[in-house]
């Protein structure tokens, strides 16, 4: 196992201040809409139009707020007080109720209740940062009655070059995943993959820089034949037993 574990980066108040604007969270933006749309569609498939969701590595609430707006009962789980405080402030401003749990997805796996506490566990842009992705997937599986939905940067994509570039220049280095190994890790947790979609043929950073939803939509449509090299794998898996 390599030594990637980026959790400390997300405790910095200065990172939290610019986090939403930098990633266009909550905006009618191509990246935000595609990501959130995927999670909503798969959660509806697993749990139907209502139920309870635990958002693991919830951050400032990209997914938590979207599900709370739709009427799901949401628990936001994260190790960063600063991220969770931002999430709570946003929920309060919209009059939404979201339960908040501070904890470590990897270190606290054995603290998960013996019976699953939620219908679905979701997680976006977290698996790439944790010390042990297999343990994180096991933790998500332990907490969910119906299944899990998550995303991960793909090794067979430009993401790997970006992560490599960052390791040379001192940026945040994240983990990239081989599709097959990731699907096997999910299978070992008693889950059956019901969807695995490579999305974002162009790097996410390029779409954010473009900041033109219509242009991004047209470009990704035109590049659909090259989806095999897309940057991120989004997947949903249901409990088998
Ligand atoms: C890139 S942010 C993603 C936040 C949010 N899911 C989103 O899509 O905007 C990664 C989040 O994972 C959290 N995180 C990273 N490692 C963690 C760990 N071991 N346990 C709990 N949370 C962790 C960080 O605190 C941070 O909020």
PDB file of C-alpha atoms and ligand atoms in Angstrom:
ATOM      1  CA  UNK A   1       0.000   0.000   0.000  1.00  0.00           C
ATOM      2  CA  UNK A   2       1.390   3.476  -0.877  1.00  0.00           C
ATOM      3  CA  UNK A   3       1.275   6.287   1.636  1.00  0.00           C
ATOM      4  CA  UNK A   4      -1.478   8.508   0.240  1.00  0.00           C
ATOM      5  CA  UNK A   5      -3.693   9.877   3.005  1.00  0.00           C
ATOM      6  CA  UNK A   6      -4.864  13.424   2.284  1.00  0.00           C
ATOM      7  CA  UNK A   7      -7.303  13.936   5.134  1.00  0.00           C
ATOM      8  CA  UNK A   8      -5.212  16.600   6.899  1.00  0.00           C
ATOM      9  CA  UNK A   9      -5.457  18.850   3.797  1.00  0.00           C
ATOM     10  CA  UNK A  10      -9.225  19.141   4.344  1.00  0.00           C
ATOM     11  CA  UNK A  11      -8.928  20.502   7.884  1.00  0.00           C
ATOM     12  CA  UNK A  12      -7.485  23.788   6.657  1.00  0.00           C
ATOM     13  CA  UNK A  13      -9.988  26.665   6.998  1.00  0.00           C
ATOM     14  CA  UNK A  14      -8.450  28.410   3.967  1.00  0.00           C
ATOM     15  CA  UNK A  15      -9.103  25.365   1.749  1.00  0.00           C
ATOM     16  CA  UNK A  16     -12.677  25.187   3.014  1.00  0.00           C
ATOM     17  CA  UNK A  17     -13.304  28.871   2.262  1.00  0.00           C
ATOM     18  CA  UNK A  18     -12.584  28.490  -1.450  1.00  0.00           C
ATOM     19  CA  UNK A  19     -13.712  24.887  -1.835  1.00  0.00           C
ATOM     20  CA  UNK A  20     -17.217  25.344  -3.263  1.00  0.00           C
ATOM     21  CA  UNK A  21     -16.313  28.136  -5.678  1.00  0.00           C
ATOM     22  CA  UNK A  22     -13.279  26.241  -6.956  1.00  0.00           C
ATOM     23  CA  UNK A  23     -15.369  23.144  -7.750  1.00  0.00           C
ATOM     24  CA  UNK A  24     -18.564  25.029  -8.606  1.00  0.00           C
ATOM     25  CA  UNK A  25     -20.472  23.066  -6.005  1.00  0.00           C
ATOM     26  CA  UNK A  26     -24.141  23.952  -5.919  1.00  0.00           C
ATOM     27  CA  UNK A  27     -23.987  25.728  -9.286  1.00  0.00           C
ATOM     28  CA  UNK A  28     -25.766  24.859 -12.510  1.00  0.00           C
ATOM     29  CA  UNK A  29     -22.403  23.724 -13.818  1.00  0.00           C
ATOM     30  CA  UNK A  30     -21.532  20.814 -16.119  1.00  0.00           C
ATOM     31  CA  UNK A  31     -19.278  18.963 -13.632  1.00  0.00           C
ATOM     32  CA  UNK A  32     -21.485  19.535 -10.586  1.00  0.00           C
ATOM     33  CA  UNK A  33     -24.666  18.572 -12.458  1.00  0.00           C
ATOM     34  CA  UNK A  34     -23.228  15.399 -14.002  1.00  0.00           C
ATOM     35  CA  UNK A  35     -21.750  14.195 -10.706  1.00  0.00           C
ATOM     36  CA  UNK A  36     -24.787  14.906  -8.563  1.00  0.00           C
ATOM     37  CA  UNK A  37     -27.138  13.608 -11.269  1.00  0.00           C
ATOM     38  CA  UNK A  38     -25.341  10.266 -11.373  1.00  0.00           C
ATOM     39  CA  UNK A  39     -25.585   9.786  -7.592  1.00  0.00           C
ATOM     40  CA  UNK A  40     -29.260  10.716  -7.493  1.00  0.00           C
ATOM     41  CA  UNK A  41     -30.130   8.328 -10.335  1.00  0.00           C
ATOM     42  CA  UNK A  42     -28.318   5.395  -8.705  1.00  0.00           C
ATOM     43  CA  UNK A  43     -29.693   6.057  -5.212  1.00  0.00           C
ATOM     44  CA  UNK A  44     -33.223   6.112  -6.660  1.00  0.00           C
ATOM     45  CA  UNK A  45     -32.458   2.769  -8.287  1.00  0.00           C
ATOM     46  CA  UNK A  46     -31.210   1.271  -5.017  1.00  0.00           C
ATOM     47  CA  UNK A  47     -33.603   2.829  -2.510  1.00  0.00           C
ATOM     48  CA  UNK A  48     -36.436   4.449  -4.435  1.00  0.00           C
ATOM     49  CA  UNK A  49     -37.611   8.039  -3.993  1.00  0.00           C
ATOM     50  CA  UNK A  50     -37.069   8.180  -0.203  1.00  0.00           C
ATOM     51  CA  UNK A  51     -34.903   6.574   2.445  1.00  0.00           C
ATOM     52  CA  UNK A  52     -31.778   7.233   4.474  1.00  0.00           C
ATOM     53  CA  UNK A  53     -28.398   8.133   3.057  1.00  0.00           C
ATOM     54  CA  UNK A  54     -24.984   8.341   4.668  1.00  0.00           C
ATOM     55  CA  UNK A  55     -22.563  10.593   2.756  1.00  0.00           C
ATOM     56  CA  UNK A  56     -19.045   9.436   3.590  1.00  0.00           C
ATOM     57  CA  UNK A  57     -16.452  12.179   3.243  1.00  0.00           C
ATOM     58  CA  UNK A  58     -19.336  14.609   2.836  1.00  0.00           C
ATOM     59  CA  UNK A  59     -17.128  17.708   2.734  1.00  0.00           C
ATOM     60  CA  UNK A  60     -19.151  20.895   2.307  1.00  0.00           C
ATOM     61  CA  UNK A  61     -22.219  18.859   1.353  1.00  0.00           C
ATOM     62  CA  UNK A  62     -22.302  18.527  -2.444  1.00  0.00           C
ATOM     63  CA  UNK A  63     -24.250  15.265  -2.165  1.00  0.00           C
ATOM     64  CA  UNK A  64     -25.717  15.685   1.340  1.00  0.00           C
ATOM     65  CA  UNK A  65     -27.573  18.865   0.426  1.00  0.00           C
ATOM     66  CA  UNK A  66     -28.787  17.481  -2.899  1.00  0.00           C
ATOM     67  CA  UNK A  67     -30.312  14.434  -1.179  1.00  0.00           C
ATOM     68  CA  UNK A  68     -31.740  16.457   1.725  1.00  0.00           C
ATOM     69  CA  UNK A  69     -33.481  18.757  -0.796  1.00  0.00           C
ATOM     70  CA  UNK A  70     -35.115  15.664  -2.298  1.00  0.00           C
ATOM     71  CA  UNK A  71     -36.446  14.592   1.121  1.00  0.00           C
ATOM     72  CA  UNK A  72     -33.982  11.798   1.956  1.00  0.00           C
ATOM     73  CA  UNK A  73     -32.847  11.526   5.597  1.00  0.00           C
ATOM     74  CA  UNK A  74     -29.150  12.383   5.354  1.00  0.00           C
ATOM     75  CA  UNK A  75     -26.178  11.804   7.636  1.00  0.00           C
ATOM     76  CA  UNK A  76     -22.982  13.616   6.656  1.00  0.00           C
ATOM     77  CA  UNK A  77     -19.845  11.788   7.833  1.00  0.00           C
ATOM     78  CA  UNK A  78     -16.417  13.450   7.608  1.00  0.00           C
ATOM     79  CA  UNK A  79     -13.210  13.786   9.598  1.00  0.00           C
ATOM     80  CA  UNK A  80     -12.923  17.551   9.048  1.00  0.00           C
ATOM     81  CA  UNK A  81     -14.728  19.853  11.492  1.00  0.00           C
ATOM     82  CA  UNK A  82     -14.124  22.783   9.135  1.00  0.00           C
ATOM     83  CA  UNK A  83     -15.843  21.025   6.213  1.00  0.00           C
ATOM     84  CA  UNK A  84     -18.741  19.888   8.399  1.00  0.00           C
ATOM     85  CA  UNK A  85     -19.236  23.384   9.846  1.00  0.00           C
ATOM     86  CA  UNK A  86     -19.554  24.750   6.299  1.00  0.00           C
ATOM     87  CA  UNK A  87     -22.017  21.999   5.405  1.00  0.00           C
ATOM     88  CA  UNK A  88     -24.133  22.741   8.504  1.00  0.00           C
ATOM     89  CA  UNK A  89     -24.190  26.474   7.750  1.00  0.00           C
ATOM     90  CA  UNK A  90     -25.403  25.788   4.195  1.00  0.00           C
ATOM     91  CA  UNK A  91     -28.067  23.358   5.447  1.00  0.00           C
ATOM     92  CA  UNK A  92     -29.279  25.897   8.032  1.00  0.00           C
ATOM     93  CA  UNK A  93     -29.482  28.618   5.378  1.00  0.00           C
ATOM     94  CA  UNK A  94     -31.816  26.403   3.324  1.00  0.00           C
ATOM     95  CA  UNK A  95     -33.819  25.173   6.329  1.00  0.00           C
ATOM     96  CA  UNK A  96     -32.639  21.585   5.749  1.00  0.00           C
ATOM     97  CA  UNK A  97     -31.958  19.054   8.494  1.00  0.00           C
ATOM     98  CA  UNK A  98     -28.788  16.982   8.054  1.00  0.00           C
ATOM     99  CA  UNK A  99     -27.299  14.843  10.846  1.00  0.00           C
ATOM    100  CA  UNK A 100     -23.547  15.332  11.142  1.00  0.00           C
ATOM    101  CA  UNK A 101     -21.009  12.741  12.322  1.00  0.00           C
ATOM    102  CA  UNK A 102     -17.324  13.506  12.708  1.00  0.00           C
ATOM    103  CA  UNK A 103     -15.154  10.429  12.212  1.00  0.00           C
ATOM    104  CA  UNK A 104     -12.521   8.649  10.151  1.00  0.00           C
ATOM    105  CA  UNK A 105     -13.814   6.409   7.370  1.00  0.00           C
ATOM    106  CA  UNK A 106     -10.816   4.109   7.584  1.00  0.00           C
ATOM    107  CA  UNK A 107      -9.769   4.169  11.251  1.00  0.00           C
ATOM    108  CA  UNK A 108     -13.360   3.954  12.551  1.00  0.00           C
ATOM    109  CA  UNK A 109     -14.512   1.018  10.425  1.00  0.00           C
ATOM    110  CA  UNK A 110     -14.904  -1.194  13.488  1.00  0.00           C
ATOM    111  CA  UNK A 111     -17.099   1.420  15.187  1.00  0.00           C
ATOM    112  CA  UNK A 112     -19.812   0.980  12.545  1.00  0.00           C
ATOM    113  CA  UNK A 113     -22.949  -0.556  14.066  1.00  0.00           C
ATOM    114  CA  UNK A 114     -23.268  -4.326  13.515  1.00  0.00           C
ATOM    115  CA  UNK A 115     -26.539  -3.779  11.593  1.00  0.00           C
ATOM    116  CA  UNK A 116     -26.474  -1.300   8.676  1.00  0.00           C
ATOM    117  CA  UNK A 117     -27.771   2.088   9.767  1.00  0.00           C
ATOM    118  CA  UNK A 118     -28.727   3.550   6.357  1.00  0.00           C
ATOM    119  CA  UNK A 119     -30.289   2.464   3.080  1.00  0.00           C
ATOM    120  CA  UNK A 120     -27.457   3.680   0.863  1.00  0.00           C
ATOM    121  CA  UNK A 121     -23.893   4.876   1.507  1.00  0.00           C
ATOM    122  CA  UNK A 122     -22.625   7.417  -1.049  1.00  0.00           C
ATOM    123  CA  UNK A 123     -19.211   8.974  -1.451  1.00  0.00           C
ATOM    124  CA  UNK A 124     -17.796  11.374  -4.024  1.00  0.00           C
ATOM    125  CA  UNK A 125     -14.119  12.212  -4.494  1.00  0.00           C
ATOM    126  CA  UNK A 126     -12.998  10.527  -1.304  1.00  0.00           C
ATOM    127  CA  UNK A 127     -11.765   7.020  -2.150  1.00  0.00           C
ATOM    128  CA  UNK A 128      -8.857   8.666  -4.003  1.00  0.00           C
ATOM    129  CA  UNK A 129      -7.650  10.359  -0.797  1.00  0.00           C
ATOM    130  CA  UNK A 130      -7.894   7.712   1.933  1.00  0.00           C
ATOM    131  CA  UNK A 131      -5.125   5.570   3.408  1.00  0.00           C
ATOM    132  CA  UNK A 132      -6.866   2.263   2.654  1.00  0.00           C
ATOM    133  CA  UNK A 133      -9.551   2.230  -0.082  1.00  0.00           C
ATOM    134  CA  UNK A 134     -10.520  -1.414   0.586  1.00  0.00           C
ATOM    135  CA  UNK A 135     -11.324  -0.569   4.202  1.00  0.00           C
ATOM    136  CA  UNK A 136     -13.325   2.459   3.115  1.00  0.00           C
ATOM    137  CA  UNK A 137     -15.442   0.326   0.760  1.00  0.00           C
ATOM    138  CA  UNK A 138     -15.938  -2.224   3.541  1.00  0.00           C
ATOM    139  CA  UNK A 139     -17.054   0.598   5.862  1.00  0.00           C
ATOM    140  CA  UNK A 140     -19.556   1.863   3.275  1.00  0.00           C
ATOM    141  CA  UNK A 141     -20.888  -1.680   2.816  1.00  0.00           C
ATOM    142  CA  UNK A 142     -21.262  -2.140   6.591  1.00  0.00           C
ATOM    143  CA  UNK A 143     -23.378   0.986   6.901  1.00  0.00           C
ATOM    144  CA  UNK A 144     -25.763   0.344   4.002  1.00  0.00           C
ATOM    145  CA  UNK A 145     -28.793  -1.972   3.735  1.00  0.00           C
ATOM    146  CA  UNK A 146     -29.323  -1.563  -0.026  1.00  0.00           C
ATOM    147  CA  UNK A 147     -25.962  -0.666  -1.504  1.00  0.00           C
ATOM    148  CA  UNK A 148     -23.327   1.929  -2.226  1.00  0.00           C
ATOM    149  CA  UNK A 149     -22.529   4.564  -4.865  1.00  0.00           C
ATOM    150  CA  UNK A 150     -19.048   6.029  -5.310  1.00  0.00           C
ATOM    151  CA  UNK A 151     -16.574   7.487  -7.779  1.00  0.00           C
ATOM    152  CA  UNK A 152     -12.849   7.035  -8.359  1.00  0.00           C
ATOM    153  CA  UNK A 153     -10.212   8.437 -10.740  1.00  0.00           C
ATOM    154  CA  UNK A 154      -9.155   5.835 -13.293  1.00  0.00           C
ATOM    155  CA  UNK A 155      -5.607   4.654 -13.820  1.00  0.00           C
ATOM    156  CA  UNK A 156      -6.204   4.219 -17.567  1.00  0.00           C
ATOM    157  CA  UNK A 157      -6.881   7.940 -18.055  1.00  0.00           C
ATOM    158  CA  UNK A 158      -5.187  11.356 -18.075  1.00  0.00           C
ATOM    159  CA  UNK A 159      -5.851  11.487 -14.324  1.00  0.00           C
ATOM    160  CA  UNK A 160      -2.857   9.297 -13.731  1.00  0.00           C
ATOM    161  CA  UNK A 161      -0.643  11.809 -15.552  1.00  0.00           C
ATOM    162  CA  UNK A 162      -2.048  14.643 -13.439  1.00  0.00           C
ATOM    163  CA  UNK A 163      -1.423  12.738 -10.198  1.00  0.00           C
ATOM    164  CA  UNK A 164       2.112  11.972 -11.412  1.00  0.00           C
ATOM    165  CA  UNK A 165       2.678  15.636 -12.314  1.00  0.00           C
ATOM    166  CA  UNK A 166       1.535  16.708  -8.871  1.00  0.00           C
ATOM    167  CA  UNK A 167       3.944  14.298  -7.211  1.00  0.00           C
ATOM    168  CA  UNK A 168       6.755  16.110  -9.065  1.00  0.00           C
ATOM    169  CA  UNK A 169       5.500  19.650  -8.447  1.00  0.00           C
ATOM    170  CA  UNK A 170       4.278  19.295  -4.873  1.00  0.00           C
ATOM    171  CA  UNK A 171       0.490  19.377  -5.420  1.00  0.00           C
ATOM    172  CA  UNK A 172      -1.986  17.063  -3.715  1.00  0.00           C
ATOM    173  CA  UNK A 173      -1.292  13.545  -4.966  1.00  0.00           C
ATOM    174  CA  UNK A 174      -4.303  11.278  -5.183  1.00  0.00           C
ATOM    175  CA  UNK A 175      -4.789   7.624  -5.912  1.00  0.00           C
ATOM    176  CA  UNK A 176      -5.924   6.280  -9.301  1.00  0.00           C
ATOM    177  CA  UNK A 177      -7.691   2.934  -9.649  1.00  0.00           C
ATOM    178  CA  UNK A 178      -7.642   0.043 -12.023  1.00  0.00           C
ATOM    179  CA  UNK A 179     -11.300  -0.638 -12.973  1.00  0.00           C
ATOM    180  CA  UNK A 180     -11.065  -4.405 -12.491  1.00  0.00           C
ATOM    181  CA  UNK A 181      -9.399  -4.187  -9.048  1.00  0.00           C
ATOM    182  CA  UNK A 182     -11.966  -1.656  -7.895  1.00  0.00           C
ATOM    183  CA  UNK A 183     -14.887  -3.833  -8.999  1.00  0.00           C
ATOM    184  CA  UNK A 184     -13.247  -6.822  -7.268  1.00  0.00           C
ATOM    185  CA  UNK A 185     -12.885  -4.839  -4.013  1.00  0.00           C
ATOM    186  CA  UNK A 186     -16.583  -4.017  -4.151  1.00  0.00           C
ATOM    187  CA  UNK A 187     -17.463  -7.665  -4.865  1.00  0.00           C
ATOM    188  CA  UNK A 188     -15.458  -8.842  -1.845  1.00  0.00           C
ATOM    189  CA  UNK A 189     -17.767  -6.783   0.395  1.00  0.00           C
ATOM    190  CA  UNK A 190     -20.864  -8.754  -0.558  1.00  0.00           C
ATOM    191  CA  UNK A 191     -22.004  -6.239  -3.176  1.00  0.00           C
ATOM    192  CA  UNK A 192     -22.960  -6.760  -6.828  1.00  0.00           C
ATOM    193  CA  UNK A 193     -22.063  -3.961  -9.234  1.00  0.00           C
ATOM    194  CA  UNK A 194     -25.210  -2.762 -11.030  1.00  0.00           C
ATOM    195  CA  UNK A 195     -23.581   0.131 -12.886  1.00  0.00           C
ATOM    196  CA  UNK A 196     -20.015   1.126 -13.751  1.00  0.00           C
ATOM    197  CA  UNK A 197     -19.822   4.239 -15.946  1.00  0.00           C
ATOM    198  CA  UNK A 198     -16.616   5.961 -17.038  1.00  0.00           C
ATOM    199  CA  UNK A 199     -17.502   9.676 -17.280  1.00  0.00           C
ATOM    200  CA  UNK A 200     -15.626  12.871 -18.199  1.00  0.00           C
ATOM    201  CA  UNK A 201     -13.675  12.011 -21.329  1.00  0.00           C
ATOM    202  CA  UNK A 202     -12.048  15.424 -20.984  1.00  0.00           C
ATOM    203  CA  UNK A 203     -10.415  16.085 -17.598  1.00  0.00           C
ATOM    204  CA  UNK A 204     -12.731  17.605 -14.993  1.00  0.00           C
ATOM    205  CA  UNK A 205     -10.281  20.496 -14.508  1.00  0.00           C
ATOM    206  CA  UNK A 206     -10.668  21.436 -18.167  1.00  0.00           C
ATOM    207  CA  UNK A 207     -14.460  21.615 -17.861  1.00  0.00           C
ATOM    208  CA  UNK A 208     -14.131  23.755 -14.740  1.00  0.00           C
ATOM    209  CA  UNK A 209     -11.745  26.080 -16.572  1.00  0.00           C
ATOM    210  CA  UNK A 210     -14.067  26.289 -19.594  1.00  0.00           C
ATOM    211  CA  UNK A 211     -17.046  27.102 -17.373  1.00  0.00           C
ATOM    212  CA  UNK A 212     -19.484  26.728 -20.299  1.00  0.00           C
ATOM    213  CA  UNK A 213     -22.082  24.054 -19.658  1.00  0.00           C
ATOM    214  CA  UNK A 214     -23.326  23.952 -23.251  1.00  0.00           C
ATOM    215  CA  UNK A 215     -19.802  23.689 -24.669  1.00  0.00           C
ATOM    216  CA  UNK A 216     -18.839  20.911 -22.205  1.00  0.00           C
ATOM    217  CA  UNK A 217     -22.037  19.021 -23.012  1.00  0.00           C
ATOM    218  CA  UNK A 218     -21.350  19.219 -26.759  1.00  0.00           C
ATOM    219  CA  UNK A 219     -17.683  18.252 -26.370  1.00  0.00           C
ATOM    220  CA  UNK A 220     -18.435  15.215 -24.188  1.00  0.00           C
ATOM    221  CA  UNK A 221     -21.164  14.109 -26.591  1.00  0.00           C
ATOM    222  CA  UNK A 222     -18.772  14.338 -29.531  1.00  0.00           C
ATOM    223  CA  UNK A 223     -16.102  12.428 -27.589  1.00  0.00           C
ATOM    224  CA  UNK A 224     -18.432   9.615 -26.512  1.00  0.00           C
ATOM    225  CA  UNK A 225     -16.531   7.038 -28.653  1.00  0.00           C
ATOM    226  CA  UNK A 226     -13.425   7.762 -26.534  1.00  0.00           C
ATOM    227  CA  UNK A 227     -15.194   7.089 -23.211  1.00  0.00           C
ATOM    228  CA  UNK A 228     -12.867   4.129 -22.641  1.00  0.00           C
ATOM    229  CA  UNK A 229     -10.224   6.650 -21.581  1.00  0.00           C
ATOM    230  CA  UNK A 230     -12.570   8.757 -19.431  1.00  0.00           C
ATOM    231  CA  UNK A 231     -11.114  10.158 -16.223  1.00  0.00           C
ATOM    232  CA  UNK A 232     -13.480   8.898 -13.538  1.00  0.00           C
ATOM    233  CA  UNK A 233     -15.345   5.660 -12.877  1.00  0.00           C
ATOM    234  CA  UNK A 234     -18.748   6.102 -11.241  1.00  0.00           C
ATOM    235  CA  UNK A 235     -20.220   2.942  -9.823  1.00  0.00           C
ATOM    236  CA  UNK A 236     -23.236   1.643  -7.962  1.00  0.00           C
ATOM    237  CA  UNK A 237     -23.484  -1.733  -6.246  1.00  0.00           C
ATOM    238  CA  UNK A 238     -26.306  -3.489  -4.426  1.00  0.00           C
ATOM    239  CA  UNK A 239     -26.162  -5.768  -1.429  1.00  0.00           C
ATOM    240  CA  UNK A 240     -26.521  -9.377  -2.448  1.00  0.00           C
ATOM    241  CA  UNK A 241     -27.354 -11.055   0.877  1.00  0.00           C
TER     242      UNK A 241
HETATM  243  C1  LIG B   1     -12.209  16.142  -2.047  1.00  0.00           C
HETATM  244  S1  LIG B   1     -13.196  16.247  -0.620  1.00  0.00           S
HETATM  245  C2  LIG B   1     -14.781  15.656  -1.246  1.00  0.00           C
HETATM  246  C3  LIG B   1     -15.923  16.248  -0.469  1.00  0.00           C
HETATM  247  C4  LIG B   1     -17.310  15.971  -1.086  1.00  0.00           C
HETATM  248  N1  LIG B   1     -17.633  14.581  -1.059  1.00  0.00           N
HETATM  249  C5  LIG B   1     -17.385  16.519  -2.487  1.00  0.00           C
HETATM  250  O1  LIG B   1     -17.561  15.739  -3.428  1.00  0.00           O
HETATM  251  O2  LIG B   1     -17.252  17.739  -2.627  1.00  0.00           O
HETATM  252  C6  LIG B   1     -12.669  14.888   0.360  1.00  0.00           C
HETATM  253  C7  LIG B   1     -13.382  14.817   1.706  1.00  0.00           C
HETATM  254  O3  LIG B   1     -13.093  13.563   2.298  1.00  0.00           O
HETATM  255  C8  LIG B   1     -12.814  13.752   3.654  1.00  0.00           C
HETATM  256  N2  LIG B   1     -11.930  12.673   4.079  1.00  0.00           N
HETATM  257  C9  LIG B   1     -10.732  12.328   3.558  1.00  0.00           C
HETATM  258  N3  LIG B   1     -10.218  11.281   4.205  1.00  0.00           N
HETATM  259  C10 LIG B   1     -11.112  10.950   5.172  1.00  0.00           C
HETATM  260  C11 LIG B   1     -11.161   9.960   6.181  1.00  0.00           C
HETATM  261  N4  LIG B   1     -10.166   9.083   6.335  1.00  0.00           N
HETATM  262  N5  LIG B   1     -12.252   9.904   6.988  1.00  0.00           N
HETATM  263  C12 LIG B   1     -13.266  10.802   6.846  1.00  0.00           C
HETATM  264  N6  LIG B   1     -13.278  11.757   5.914  1.00  0.00           N
HETATM  265  C13 LIG B   1     -12.214  11.836   5.094  1.00  0.00           C
HETATM  266  C14 LIG B   1     -12.142  15.116   3.721  1.00  0.00           C
HETATM  267  O4  LIG B   1     -12.199  15.674   5.014  1.00  0.00           O
HETATM  268  C15 LIG B   1     -12.923  15.876   2.685  1.00  0.00           C
HETATM  269  O5  LIG B   1     -14.025  16.529   3.239  1.00  0.00           O
END
